[in-house]
Structures are given as structure tokens and as C-alpha cells.
């Protein structure tokens, strides 16, 4: 681009510093690092920014003018195309964040509706820049949008919620341990014995056993053992074998009925008859992993939300995976503590993620920050993520760690190719890897993991040694 053209572009920006910065950036053949803040360069290297600019020029030609439209800017190119841009500068006049394409509208809306947290000025705007590479694909491609702020949830609220869960299940177990000793008939003892396996199944399937102390899993089989030990009392006292009392009948009917209802709703929502499950290689290797959100609406918040009016149907079969730590310090727990305040205290944080299929990268989003545990990133449910297109559908791996995403859009990847590492950038209350499959129109597809038997469901564990 000649000097005369660059001067005309600079003059068209007026006195708006953002306009002038965009003219200097998009109007030059090479990215000038002096225009970019150090914070943006740490998250998005110069070569990624250069690829973004080269991709725009390849599609639209050279930049002709930059026009301001309220808090957005419109890049007009010589080839007749245009791109919306949302951008912000730091106190030195350097670009600290910018988003191109339709994502600029969402970024503007989030910036005007979400209050900014009380942090230094240089840290108020996270960055989300995806380097577009021209590639012909039929599946829809997501445009990254920055998470501007997140609304923190009180740390104590998460710990209190888990404590209440422990107390609720402990109270139910205490009742189960008491009934075998106070029943007045042998028939009542049989009813109590009959419902204890259902009680054990309900506790192990619905309780967040991965998040609770190791001794919590002993609560489920304890009533079975105590009920069998109570047989000596039944025989020793010579209790009658007549009609059982109402407490025993009510307990048996209630527990068995609740368990049957939960079991039915824990099954994955039936899909189309032709929707055969996709078989995926586990994206997590070398460790013991457990599904925390998987299965039907009773055990999977993603499936429950997808059934609500206006819910995202692409999440119907989504599954969240966490890692159980190895060694005496972890004692097969997913975190050090009941509700840790640091991501580093979760075993899965930073664990490598590999590609589960052969395909083409349709989108690779990076630059979104890892929020603290017990904080939900509702503005960006997927956070940093990779979308991989195959001949049967699209595989999405969400919640990757900031700065870890390795592939680029349009890149061909094989199963086992490193994609990044697990973070806490998605809509989740703790570090985890969310896996889902969908078709080209955004409808969920069922899937299975090779190393894990059966359909993913909450509490299912599998170990992979690589």
C-alpha cells in the first residue's frame, strides 16, 4: 500500500483514536507490533494477527476506509466487502482487544449491559481473537466473542451447597440404618432389605460422589450390611411374619418408586432412529476420569436445559469429564478440598487434550480467560473450544485452557493430535472438559467413548494408561 493511500485512510478516521488505530493496523501490509498492547500479544501472537489480516485481504481486497458506527467500526474494502469491528484501546492508545465479524455485535451488547469488575484499567477487557483461514466447509463456523465479565458466585455458597448435600444423604442413610432395628415384624425387615439396593443405587447415581470426601461412597452400601446384620435380631426375638407396618411399606414404596423414576430419567433422551452413536477416542489419556454431567435430564444439566423451551438442543448428549487425582494426597478425589478456590487444586486443570477423531478444524477459539471455580461464564458457554468436522458430524471440545489451543481453522487433524489442555473457560463451576457431537444444523448426536463401556452416564469411570 502506497504512502498516499495510507495518508488518505488516516485522514478518513478523523480524530477518533480507535479509528486511527484500525487504519494503521488493517491498512498496512504487515502488522506493526507497536500498535498492539503487550497483553494482546501474549494471548495472540503476531503471526496469528497477521493471518487474520491476510485472510480479510484475500476475501475483500485492500482496505479503503474505516467508518465509525457508534461504538463499532466498519471496515470497507476495495473489493466491495466490509467487516464490523469492535475494538478497545489501553491508556497508551494501543489495541488491547478487537473482534471482527458478527461477534462484534455481541461484544458491544455485552460491554454495554454487563458491569465491569473493579480491576485495573489494563485488565478490564479479555481478548478473543480467532485467526480465520479460508477453507470450504459446509458446517456452520462459530465466531469467537470475548467474555467481558463474569458474575462471581460467592465461594461460601458452593461449599454450603455441598455440605447440605452431604447432610441430606447422611440423614437419609441414618434413617436407613435405624429402620431395620425398630421394625416390629420379619416381613417389615424383608421390605427394608428389598429397598436397600435401590437406595444404594440412587445415592451413587445422583450424588456428586466425585466432589465429596472418599468416605461418602460408603454411605450407599452401609444400609445393606446393617439390614443383613439385623437378621439376627429378627430371628432372636422371634418377630412375627405377618403384615408389615405402614412405615416399612411407605419406606419401601417411596425409595423404590423414586429410584425407578430417576433411573428412567437418567437414560439419554432417545434420538432419531437413524442417529447411531458416534464412536470417539477418549480425548483425555493417562489417568482415571469420571463423567460428572452425562445421561438423561435427571443426571445431566445439559440434557435438562436442552428440553426447556428455547434450550440449546446441541447439548442434549453433552458430557463433562473430570480427572481423579492419583496418589495419597488425592485419594481418588477430583480436587484438594470440598470446594477449592483455585483451578490448580483440581486434578484435571492443565491436563492435555487430544483429538478424538480424524477431521478438519472448523473453529479454534482461544484467548478467553479461565475464570475462578464457582464462577460461571454465561456469556460464552463453550469458552475456549475446538470444533472438528467429520463425515458424520461435528465434535466440539469445550472449556480449554487460555493460551493452550494449538490447531488452526482449516487444519486437518488425526485422532491423537494434541489440541490443548483442560481449563475453566466454559460455563462450568470447576475445571472440566465438555464433549459433545452435533450435526451440520446444530442438533445433538449421541456418542460413545471407546475406552468407556456403554453410553456416558454420571459417575461412570474409566482409566487409560498411556
Short mmCIF file of C-alpha atoms in Angstrom, two decimals:
data_model
loop_
_atom_site.label_atom_id
_atom_site.label_comp_id
_atom_site.label_asym_id
_atom_site.label_seq_id
_atom_site.Cartn_x
_atom_site.Cartn_y
_atom_site.Cartn_z
CA UNK A 1 0.00 0.00 0.00
CA UNK A 2 1.43 3.38 -1.06
CA UNK A 3 2.05 6.30 1.27
CA UNK A 4 -0.68 8.38 -0.38
CA UNK A 5 -3.28 5.73 0.19
CA UNK A 6 -2.25 5.31 3.82
CA UNK A 7 -2.50 9.07 4.37
CA UNK A 8 -5.99 9.17 2.87
CA UNK A 9 -7.03 6.28 5.10
CA UNK A 10 -5.59 8.00 8.14
CA UNK A 11 -7.41 11.22 7.29
CA UNK A 12 -10.75 9.42 6.89
CA UNK A 13 -10.57 8.34 10.53
CA UNK A 14 -10.82 11.88 11.86
CA UNK A 15 -9.72 12.34 15.45
CA UNK A 16 -11.15 9.09 16.80
CA UNK A 17 -8.13 7.19 18.23
CA UNK A 18 -9.76 3.78 17.70
CA UNK A 19 -10.38 4.57 14.04
CA UNK A 20 -6.81 5.69 13.57
CA UNK A 21 -5.50 2.55 15.24
CA UNK A 22 -7.64 0.34 12.97
CA UNK A 23 -6.47 2.23 9.90
CA UNK A 24 -2.84 1.77 10.92
CA UNK A 25 -3.38 -1.93 11.65
CA UNK A 26 -5.59 -3.07 8.76
CA UNK A 27 -4.20 -0.64 6.20
CA UNK A 28 -0.60 -1.80 6.46
CA UNK A 29 0.71 -4.92 4.69
CA UNK A 30 2.42 -6.13 7.88
CA UNK A 31 1.26 -5.99 11.48
CA UNK A 32 3.10 -3.33 13.43
CA UNK A 33 3.69 -4.69 16.97
CA UNK A 34 3.85 -1.15 18.34
CA UNK A 35 0.11 -0.84 17.67
CA UNK A 36 -0.74 -3.87 19.83
CA UNK A 37 -0.66 -3.97 23.62
CA UNK A 38 1.64 -6.46 25.32
CA UNK A 39 -1.38 -8.16 26.89
CA UNK A 40 -2.91 -8.89 23.49
CA UNK A 41 0.41 -10.08 22.08
CA UNK A 42 0.82 -12.51 24.97
CA UNK A 43 -2.50 -14.14 24.13
CA UNK A 44 -2.48 -13.84 20.36
CA UNK A 45 0.98 -13.86 18.70
CA UNK A 46 1.82 -11.51 15.85
CA UNK A 47 1.67 -14.30 13.27
CA UNK A 48 -1.93 -15.10 14.26
CA UNK A 49 -2.89 -11.44 13.84
CA UNK A 50 -1.10 -11.37 10.50
CA UNK A 51 -3.11 -14.39 9.35
CA UNK A 52 -6.31 -12.58 10.30
CA UNK A 53 -5.38 -9.54 8.23
CA UNK A 54 -4.21 -11.64 5.28
CA UNK A 55 -7.48 -13.59 5.34
CA UNK A 56 -9.53 -10.39 5.20
CA UNK A 57 -7.50 -9.04 2.29
CA UNK A 58 -7.83 -12.33 0.43
CA UNK A 59 -11.60 -12.19 0.74
CA UNK A 60 -12.23 -8.45 0.31
CA UNK A 61 -9.13 -6.81 -1.14
CA UNK A 62 -7.23 -3.83 0.27
CA UNK A 63 -8.74 -1.58 2.94
CA UNK A 64 -10.43 1.53 1.55
CA UNK A 65 -11.86 3.30 4.61
CA UNK A 66 -12.85 2.92 8.25
CA UNK A 67 -16.18 4.35 9.36
CA UNK A 68 -17.34 4.70 12.93
CA UNK A 69 -20.84 3.49 13.81
CA UNK A 70 -21.45 4.43 17.43
CA UNK A 71 -19.18 2.12 19.43
CA UNK A 72 -18.46 -0.14 16.42
CA UNK A 73 -16.35 0.45 13.34
CA UNK A 74 -16.97 -0.65 9.76
CA UNK A 75 -14.02 -1.67 7.61
CA UNK A 76 -14.78 -1.02 3.92
CA UNK A 77 -12.56 -2.82 1.39
CA UNK A 78 -11.75 -2.12 -2.23
CA UNK A 79 -13.37 -5.35 -3.37
CA UNK A 80 -16.79 -4.20 -2.15
CA UNK A 81 -16.82 -6.21 1.09
CA UNK A 82 -17.00 -4.87 4.63
CA UNK A 83 -16.43 -6.13 8.17
CA UNK A 84 -17.72 -4.89 11.52
CA UNK A 85 -15.09 -4.46 14.24
CA UNK A 86 -15.41 -3.99 17.98
CA UNK A 87 -12.14 -2.67 19.44
CA UNK A 88 -10.77 -1.15 22.63
CA UNK A 89 -7.52 0.70 23.37
CA UNK A 90 -5.42 0.82 26.51
CA UNK A 91 -4.24 4.04 28.16
CA UNK A 92 -1.31 4.19 25.71
CA UNK A 93 -3.54 4.10 22.64
CA UNK A 94 -2.66 0.50 21.72
CA UNK A 95 -5.21 -2.15 20.79
CA UNK A 96 -5.96 -4.34 23.78
CA UNK A 97 -8.91 -6.23 22.23
CA UNK A 98 -10.77 -6.45 18.95
CA UNK A 99 -13.35 -8.78 17.43
CA UNK A 100 -14.31 -8.89 13.76
CA UNK A 101 -17.44 -10.15 12.06
CA UNK A 102 -20.86 -10.82 13.65
CA UNK A 103 -19.19 -11.35 17.02
CA UNK A 104 -18.63 -7.59 17.20
CA UNK A 105 -22.36 -7.06 17.78
CA UNK A 106 -22.42 -9.47 20.70
CA UNK A 107 -19.26 -7.94 22.14
CA UNK A 108 -20.83 -4.48 22.00
CA UNK A 109 -24.00 -5.73 23.69
CA UNK A 110 -22.05 -7.45 26.44
CA UNK A 111 -19.91 -4.36 27.00
CA UNK A 112 -22.97 -2.13 27.48
CA UNK A 113 -25.07 -4.49 29.60
CA UNK A 114 -22.58 -6.24 31.89
CA UNK A 115 -20.98 -4.12 34.64
CA UNK A 116 -17.22 -4.13 34.62
CA UNK A 117 -15.44 -5.58 37.65
CA UNK A 118 -13.25 -3.45 39.86
CA UNK A 119 -9.87 -4.24 38.31
CA UNK A 120 -7.08 -2.13 36.84
CA UNK A 121 -7.89 -0.50 33.52
CA UNK A 122 -5.43 -2.64 31.58
CA UNK A 123 -7.25 -5.79 32.72
CA UNK A 124 -10.87 -4.83 32.09
CA UNK A 125 -11.29 -6.40 28.65
CA UNK A 126 -10.30 -10.02 27.94
CA UNK A 127 -9.31 -10.94 24.42
CA UNK A 128 -10.91 -13.40 22.00
CA UNK A 129 -9.40 -13.38 18.53
CA UNK A 130 -9.71 -16.22 16.07
CA UNK A 131 -7.44 -16.22 13.07
CA UNK A 132 -9.68 -17.04 10.09
CA UNK A 133 -8.16 -19.20 7.39
CA UNK A 134 -10.15 -19.56 4.15
CA UNK A 135 -11.50 -23.09 3.94
CA UNK A 136 -14.53 -24.55 2.18
CA UNK A 137 -16.76 -26.27 4.76
CA UNK A 138 -20.47 -26.90 4.84
CA UNK A 139 -20.89 -26.99 8.62
CA UNK A 140 -21.51 -23.69 10.41
CA UNK A 141 -18.44 -21.99 11.87
CA UNK A 142 -18.59 -20.22 15.20
CA UNK A 143 -17.28 -16.68 15.53
CA UNK A 144 -15.44 -16.05 18.82
CA UNK A 145 -16.81 -13.37 21.14
CA UNK A 146 -14.89 -12.13 24.17
CA UNK A 147 -16.13 -12.71 27.66
CA UNK A 148 -16.11 -9.23 29.08
CA UNK A 149 -17.02 -10.01 32.65
CA UNK A 150 -18.41 -12.79 34.72
CA UNK A 151 -20.69 -12.59 37.69
CA UNK A 152 -18.97 -14.30 40.60
CA UNK A 153 -20.86 -16.65 42.84
CA UNK A 154 -19.93 -16.48 46.49
CA UNK A 155 -17.33 -19.09 47.25
CA UNK A 156 -19.05 -19.97 50.51
CA UNK A 157 -22.30 -20.71 48.67
CA UNK A 158 -20.68 -23.59 46.77
CA UNK A 159 -19.20 -25.08 49.93
CA UNK A 160 -22.51 -24.67 51.76
CA UNK A 161 -24.35 -26.40 48.90
CA UNK A 162 -22.01 -29.39 49.04
CA UNK A 163 -22.24 -29.51 52.82
CA UNK A 164 -26.02 -29.58 52.60
CA UNK A 165 -25.78 -32.38 50.06
CA UNK A 166 -23.63 -34.41 52.44
CA UNK A 167 -26.02 -33.75 55.32
CA UNK A 168 -29.08 -34.69 53.24
CA UNK A 169 -27.67 -38.02 52.10
CA UNK A 170 -26.21 -38.68 55.55
CA UNK A 171 -29.62 -38.08 57.13
CA UNK A 172 -31.29 -40.45 54.68
CA UNK A 173 -28.63 -43.06 55.38
CA UNK A 174 -29.13 -42.66 59.15
CA UNK A 175 -32.83 -43.40 58.68
CA UNK A 176 -31.97 -46.44 56.57
CA UNK A 177 -29.63 -47.70 59.31
CA UNK A 178 -32.28 -47.24 62.00
CA UNK A 179 -35.35 -48.88 60.42
CA UNK A 180 -34.01 -52.49 60.44
CA UNK A 181 -33.68 -52.32 64.24
CA UNK A 182 -37.06 -50.79 65.06
CA UNK A 183 -39.28 -52.80 62.72
CA UNK A 184 -41.81 -54.92 64.55
CA UNK A 185 -42.08 -57.83 62.09
CA UNK A 186 -39.94 -60.10 59.98
CA UNK A 187 -41.96 -59.07 56.90
CA UNK A 188 -41.08 -55.42 57.56
CA UNK A 189 -37.42 -56.42 57.72
CA UNK A 190 -37.76 -58.09 54.30
CA UNK A 191 -39.27 -54.92 52.83
CA UNK A 192 -36.40 -52.87 54.22
CA UNK A 193 -33.90 -55.38 52.83
CA UNK A 194 -35.61 -55.25 49.43
CA UNK A 195 -35.34 -51.46 49.09
CA UNK A 196 -31.75 -51.02 50.29
CA UNK A 197 -30.17 -51.88 46.89
CA UNK A 198 -32.43 -49.29 45.29
CA UNK A 199 -31.34 -46.75 47.91
CA UNK A 200 -27.67 -47.55 47.26
CA UNK A 201 -28.13 -47.12 43.50
CA UNK A 202 -29.92 -43.80 43.97
CA UNK A 203 -27.18 -42.38 46.20
CA UNK A 204 -24.32 -43.45 43.94
CA UNK A 205 -26.03 -42.25 40.75
CA UNK A 206 -27.44 -38.88 41.86
CA UNK A 207 -24.91 -37.66 44.44
CA UNK A 208 -21.77 -35.83 43.25
CA UNK A 209 -19.51 -38.58 44.58
CA UNK A 210 -16.53 -37.19 42.63
CA UNK A 211 -16.78 -33.94 44.61
CA UNK A 212 -17.33 -35.35 48.08
CA UNK A 213 -14.98 -36.99 50.59
CA UNK A 214 -13.90 -40.57 49.83
CA UNK A 215 -15.86 -41.94 52.79
CA UNK A 216 -19.09 -40.68 51.21
CA UNK A 217 -19.27 -43.70 48.90
CA UNK A 218 -19.53 -45.94 51.97
CA UNK A 219 -22.95 -44.45 52.75
CA UNK A 220 -24.60 -46.35 49.91
CA UNK A 221 -23.80 -49.99 50.83
CA UNK A 222 -23.93 -49.40 54.60
CA UNK A 223 -27.73 -49.89 54.90
CA UNK A 224 -27.47 -53.25 53.11
CA UNK A 225 -24.87 -54.50 55.59
CA UNK A 226 -26.80 -53.23 58.61
CA UNK A 227 -30.05 -54.75 57.36
CA UNK A 228 -28.42 -58.15 56.97
CA UNK A 229 -26.93 -57.86 60.47
CA UNK A 230 -30.43 -57.10 61.78
CA UNK A 231 -31.49 -60.58 60.69
CA UNK A 232 -30.06 -61.90 63.99
CA UNK A 233 -32.46 -59.62 65.85
CA UNK A 234 -35.41 -60.77 63.73
CA UNK A 235 -34.66 -64.42 64.44
CA UNK A 236 -33.58 -63.91 68.04
CA UNK A 237 -36.69 -62.04 69.13
CA UNK A 238 -38.97 -64.25 67.10
CA UNK A 239 -40.68 -61.31 65.37
CA UNK A 240 -43.90 -62.24 63.58
CA UNK A 241 -44.04 -62.67 59.82
CA UNK A 242 -47.46 -61.10 59.44
CA UNK A 243 -48.45 -57.89 57.72
CA UNK A 244 -45.71 -55.21 57.85
CA UNK A 245 -46.31 -51.81 59.38
CA UNK A 246 -47.10 -48.65 57.42
CA UNK A 247 -43.60 -47.13 57.99
CA UNK A 248 -41.91 -50.10 56.33
CA UNK A 249 -44.41 -50.12 53.46
CA UNK A 250 -44.07 -46.38 52.94
CA UNK A 251 -40.29 -46.52 53.03
CA UNK A 252 -40.12 -49.35 50.50
CA UNK A 253 -42.65 -47.81 48.11
CA UNK A 254 -41.07 -44.36 48.35
CA UNK A 255 -37.47 -45.44 47.81
CA UNK A 256 -38.22 -47.95 45.04
CA UNK A 257 -40.54 -45.50 43.28
CA UNK A 258 -38.05 -42.63 43.45
CA UNK A 259 -35.26 -44.88 42.19
CA UNK A 260 -37.33 -46.18 39.28
CA UNK A 261 -38.35 -42.64 38.29
CA UNK A 262 -34.72 -41.46 38.49
CA UNK A 263 -33.48 -44.44 36.52
CA UNK A 264 -35.95 -43.70 33.75
CA UNK A 265 -34.98 -40.02 33.56
CA UNK A 266 -31.27 -40.85 33.79
CA UNK A 267 -31.39 -42.58 30.42
CA UNK A 268 -30.28 -40.47 27.46
CA UNK A 269 -33.11 -38.82 25.57
CA UNK A 270 -33.99 -41.04 22.59
CA UNK A 271 -32.78 -39.65 19.29
CA UNK A 272 -33.79 -40.30 15.72
CA UNK A 273 -33.89 -43.99 14.75
CA UNK A 274 -31.07 -43.39 12.27
CA UNK A 275 -28.88 -41.48 14.77
CA UNK A 276 -26.35 -44.18 15.59
CA UNK A 277 -23.86 -43.16 18.29
CA UNK A 278 -20.51 -41.83 17.10
CA UNK A 279 -17.53 -43.75 18.47
CA UNK A 280 -14.86 -41.37 19.77
CA UNK A 281 -11.37 -42.00 21.04
CA UNK A 282 -11.06 -40.57 24.53
CA UNK A 283 -9.69 -37.01 24.33
CA UNK A 284 -8.16 -37.49 27.80
CA UNK A 285 -5.36 -40.02 28.31
CA UNK A 286 -3.11 -41.29 31.08
CA UNK A 287 -5.36 -41.15 34.13
CA UNK A 288 -8.69 -42.04 35.71
CA UNK A 289 -11.62 -39.98 34.54
CA UNK A 290 -15.28 -39.77 35.51
CA UNK A 291 -18.39 -38.33 33.86
CA UNK A 292 -19.92 -35.66 36.10
CA UNK A 293 -22.68 -34.49 33.76
CA UNK A 294 -23.92 -37.19 31.38
CA UNK A 295 -27.02 -39.19 30.56
CA UNK A 296 -30.62 -38.04 30.80
CA UNK A 297 -32.11 -34.92 32.43
CA UNK A 298 -32.07 -36.46 35.92
CA UNK A 299 -28.26 -36.65 35.92
CA UNK A 300 -27.23 -34.19 33.21
CA UNK A 301 -27.95 -30.48 33.48
CA UNK A 302 -27.13 -30.04 29.79
CA UNK A 303 -29.82 -32.52 28.77
CA UNK A 304 -32.29 -30.94 31.19
CA UNK A 305 -31.65 -27.45 29.77
CA UNK A 306 -32.00 -28.71 26.18
CA UNK A 307 -35.54 -29.90 26.92
CA UNK A 308 -36.65 -26.49 28.17
CA UNK A 309 -38.38 -24.05 25.77
CA UNK A 310 -35.64 -22.31 23.82
CA UNK A 311 -32.96 -24.66 25.15
CA UNK A 312 -29.84 -25.47 23.15
CA UNK A 313 -30.61 -28.82 21.52
CA UNK A 314 -26.95 -29.28 20.60
CA UNK A 315 -26.19 -30.03 24.28
CA UNK A 316 -28.66 -32.89 24.67
CA UNK A 317 -25.96 -35.58 24.77
CA UNK A 318 -23.09 -33.43 26.08
CA UNK A 319 -20.87 -34.89 28.80
CA UNK A 320 -18.49 -33.21 31.26
CA UNK A 321 -15.33 -35.11 32.18
CA UNK A 322 -13.09 -34.59 35.21
CA UNK A 323 -9.98 -36.41 36.40
CA UNK A 324 -9.47 -38.22 39.68
CA UNK A 325 -6.08 -37.50 41.18
CA UNK A 326 -3.56 -40.26 41.79
CA UNK A 327 -1.56 -40.72 44.97
CA UNK A 328 -2.06 -40.47 48.73
CA UNK A 329 -2.61 -36.72 48.56
CA UNK A 330 -5.58 -37.01 46.22
CA UNK A 331 -7.13 -40.29 47.48
CA UNK A 332 -9.08 -40.64 44.22
CA UNK A 333 -10.66 -37.21 44.55
CA UNK A 334 -11.08 -34.72 41.74
CA UNK A 335 -9.86 -31.79 43.88
CA UNK A 336 -7.94 -30.98 47.04
CA UNK A 337 -10.73 -29.78 49.30
CA UNK A 338 -14.51 -29.63 49.20
CA UNK A 339 -14.82 -26.50 47.05
CA UNK A 340 -11.32 -25.13 46.26
CA UNK A 341 -10.95 -21.51 45.22
CA UNK A 342 -8.03 -22.18 42.84
CA UNK A 343 -8.14 -24.00 39.50
CA UNK A 344 -4.73 -25.52 40.22
CA UNK A 345 -6.23 -27.59 43.05
CA UNK A 346 -8.29 -29.60 40.55
CA UNK A 347 -6.60 -32.68 39.13
CA UNK A 348 -7.78 -32.10 35.56
CA UNK A 349 -6.66 -28.49 35.24
CA UNK A 350 -3.93 -28.34 32.60
CA UNK A 351 -4.35 -31.98 31.55
CA UNK A 352 -3.56 -32.46 27.83
CA UNK A 353 -6.46 -32.86 25.40
CA UNK A 354 -6.12 -34.92 22.23
CA UNK A 355 -8.25 -35.04 19.12
CA UNK A 356 -10.86 -37.84 19.38
CA UNK A 357 -11.45 -38.27 15.61
CA UNK A 358 -9.98 -37.64 12.20
CA UNK A 359 -11.34 -34.45 10.65
CA UNK A 360 -10.93 -30.79 9.82
CA UNK A 361 -10.82 -27.96 12.35
CA UNK A 362 -13.85 -25.77 11.68
CA UNK A 363 -13.16 -23.32 14.50
CA UNK A 364 -10.43 -22.85 17.10
CA UNK A 365 -11.20 -20.23 19.73
CA UNK A 366 -8.60 -19.11 22.24
CA UNK A 367 -7.90 -16.03 24.35
CA UNK A 368 -10.85 -16.29 26.76
CA UNK A 369 -9.73 -16.23 30.40
CA UNK A 370 -10.01 -19.14 32.80
CA UNK A 371 -12.41 -17.96 35.49
CA UNK A 372 -12.13 -18.99 39.12
CA UNK A 373 -14.03 -22.04 40.39
CA UNK A 374 -17.67 -21.49 41.36
CA UNK A 375 -17.88 -18.65 38.79
CA UNK A 376 -20.00 -19.21 35.70
CA UNK A 377 -19.06 -17.76 32.28
CA UNK A 378 -22.63 -17.48 30.99
CA UNK A 379 -21.71 -15.11 28.12
CA UNK A 380 -19.61 -17.84 26.49
CA UNK A 381 -20.92 -21.33 27.30
CA UNK A 382 -18.17 -23.06 25.29
CA UNK A 383 -15.27 -20.85 26.37
CA UNK A 384 -12.08 -21.70 24.52
CA UNK A 385 -13.00 -24.60 22.28
CA UNK A 386 -12.24 -26.54 19.12
CA UNK A 387 -14.83 -27.69 16.56
CA UNK A 388 -13.82 -30.65 14.40
CA UNK A 389 -15.81 -31.57 11.31
CA UNK A 390 -16.11 -35.19 10.20
CA UNK A 391 -18.17 -37.01 7.60
CA UNK A 392 -20.73 -37.92 10.30
CA UNK A 393 -20.96 -34.71 12.29
CA UNK A 394 -19.14 -32.07 14.28
CA UNK A 395 -17.27 -32.80 17.53
CA UNK A 396 -16.90 -29.90 19.98
CA UNK A 397 -14.40 -29.90 22.86
CA UNK A 398 -15.13 -27.00 25.23
CA UNK A 399 -13.59 -25.45 28.31
CA UNK A 400 -9.95 -25.44 27.14
CA UNK A 401 -7.28 -23.51 29.00
CA UNK A 402 -6.47 -20.00 27.88
CA UNK A 403 -3.48 -19.89 25.56
CA UNK A 404 -3.36 -23.68 25.09
CA UNK A 405 -5.33 -24.13 21.84
CA UNK A 406 -2.90 -25.42 19.21
CA UNK A 407 -4.74 -26.16 15.93
CA UNK A 408 -5.90 -23.54 13.48
CA UNK A 409 -9.04 -23.30 11.47
CA UNK A 410 -8.85 -25.35 8.30
CA UNK A 411 -6.16 -27.68 9.65
CA UNK A 412 -6.56 -31.42 9.07
CA UNK A 413 -6.14 -33.35 12.31
CA UNK A 414 -5.95 -37.05 13.12
CA UNK A 415 -7.10 -38.87 16.23
CA UNK A 416 -4.48 -38.33 18.92
CA UNK A 417 -3.35 -34.91 17.67
CA UNK A 418 -2.73 -32.52 20.60
CA UNK A 419 -5.42 -29.84 20.75
CA UNK A 420 -4.68 -28.02 24.00
CA UNK A 421 -5.25 -28.58 27.70
CA UNK A 422 -8.21 -28.52 30.06
CA UNK A 423 -9.06 -25.19 31.64
CA UNK A 424 -12.04 -23.45 33.18
CA UNK A 425 -13.15 -21.05 30.45
CA UNK A 426 -16.61 -22.54 29.73
CA UNK A 427 -19.90 -22.32 31.57
CA UNK A 428 -18.93 -24.64 34.40
CA UNK A 429 -18.32 -24.27 38.11
CA UNK A 430 -15.00 -26.11 38.05
CA UNK A 431 -12.34 -27.15 35.51
CA UNK A 432 -13.70 -29.86 33.22
CA UNK A 433 -13.73 -30.93 29.59
CA UNK A 434 -17.10 -30.83 27.85
CA UNK A 435 -17.55 -33.15 24.89
CA UNK A 436 -20.50 -33.08 22.53
CA UNK A 437 -21.41 -34.05 18.97
CA UNK A 438 -23.85 -32.34 16.63
CA UNK A 439 -24.89 -32.39 13.01
CA UNK A 440 -24.50 -29.62 10.45
CA UNK A 441 -27.67 -27.82 11.61
CA UNK A 442 -26.78 -27.84 15.30
CA UNK A 443 -28.82 -30.80 16.55
CA UNK A 444 -27.19 -33.11 19.08
CA UNK A 445 -25.83 -36.50 18.10
CA UNK A 446 -25.28 -39.35 20.58
CA UNK A 447 -21.72 -40.60 21.03
CA UNK A 448 -19.68 -43.13 22.96
CA UNK A 449 -16.09 -43.22 24.14
CA UNK A 450 -14.08 -46.25 23.08
CA UNK A 451 -12.37 -46.73 26.42
CA UNK A 452 -15.58 -46.39 28.46
CA UNK A 453 -18.21 -49.15 28.24
CA UNK A 454 -21.71 -48.17 27.26
CA UNK A 455 -23.29 -44.76 26.89
CA UNK A 456 -21.78 -41.97 29.01
CA UNK A 457 -23.66 -41.51 32.29
CA UNK A 458 -22.97 -39.71 35.54
CA UNK A 459 -20.50 -41.46 37.79
CA UNK A 460 -19.07 -43.75 35.10
CA UNK A 461 -15.30 -44.08 35.48
CA UNK A 462 -12.67 -45.25 33.05
CA UNK A 463 -8.92 -45.49 33.31
CA UNK A 464 -6.48 -45.06 30.43
CA UNK A 465 -2.77 -45.75 30.81
CA UNK A 466 -0.65 -44.34 28.01
#
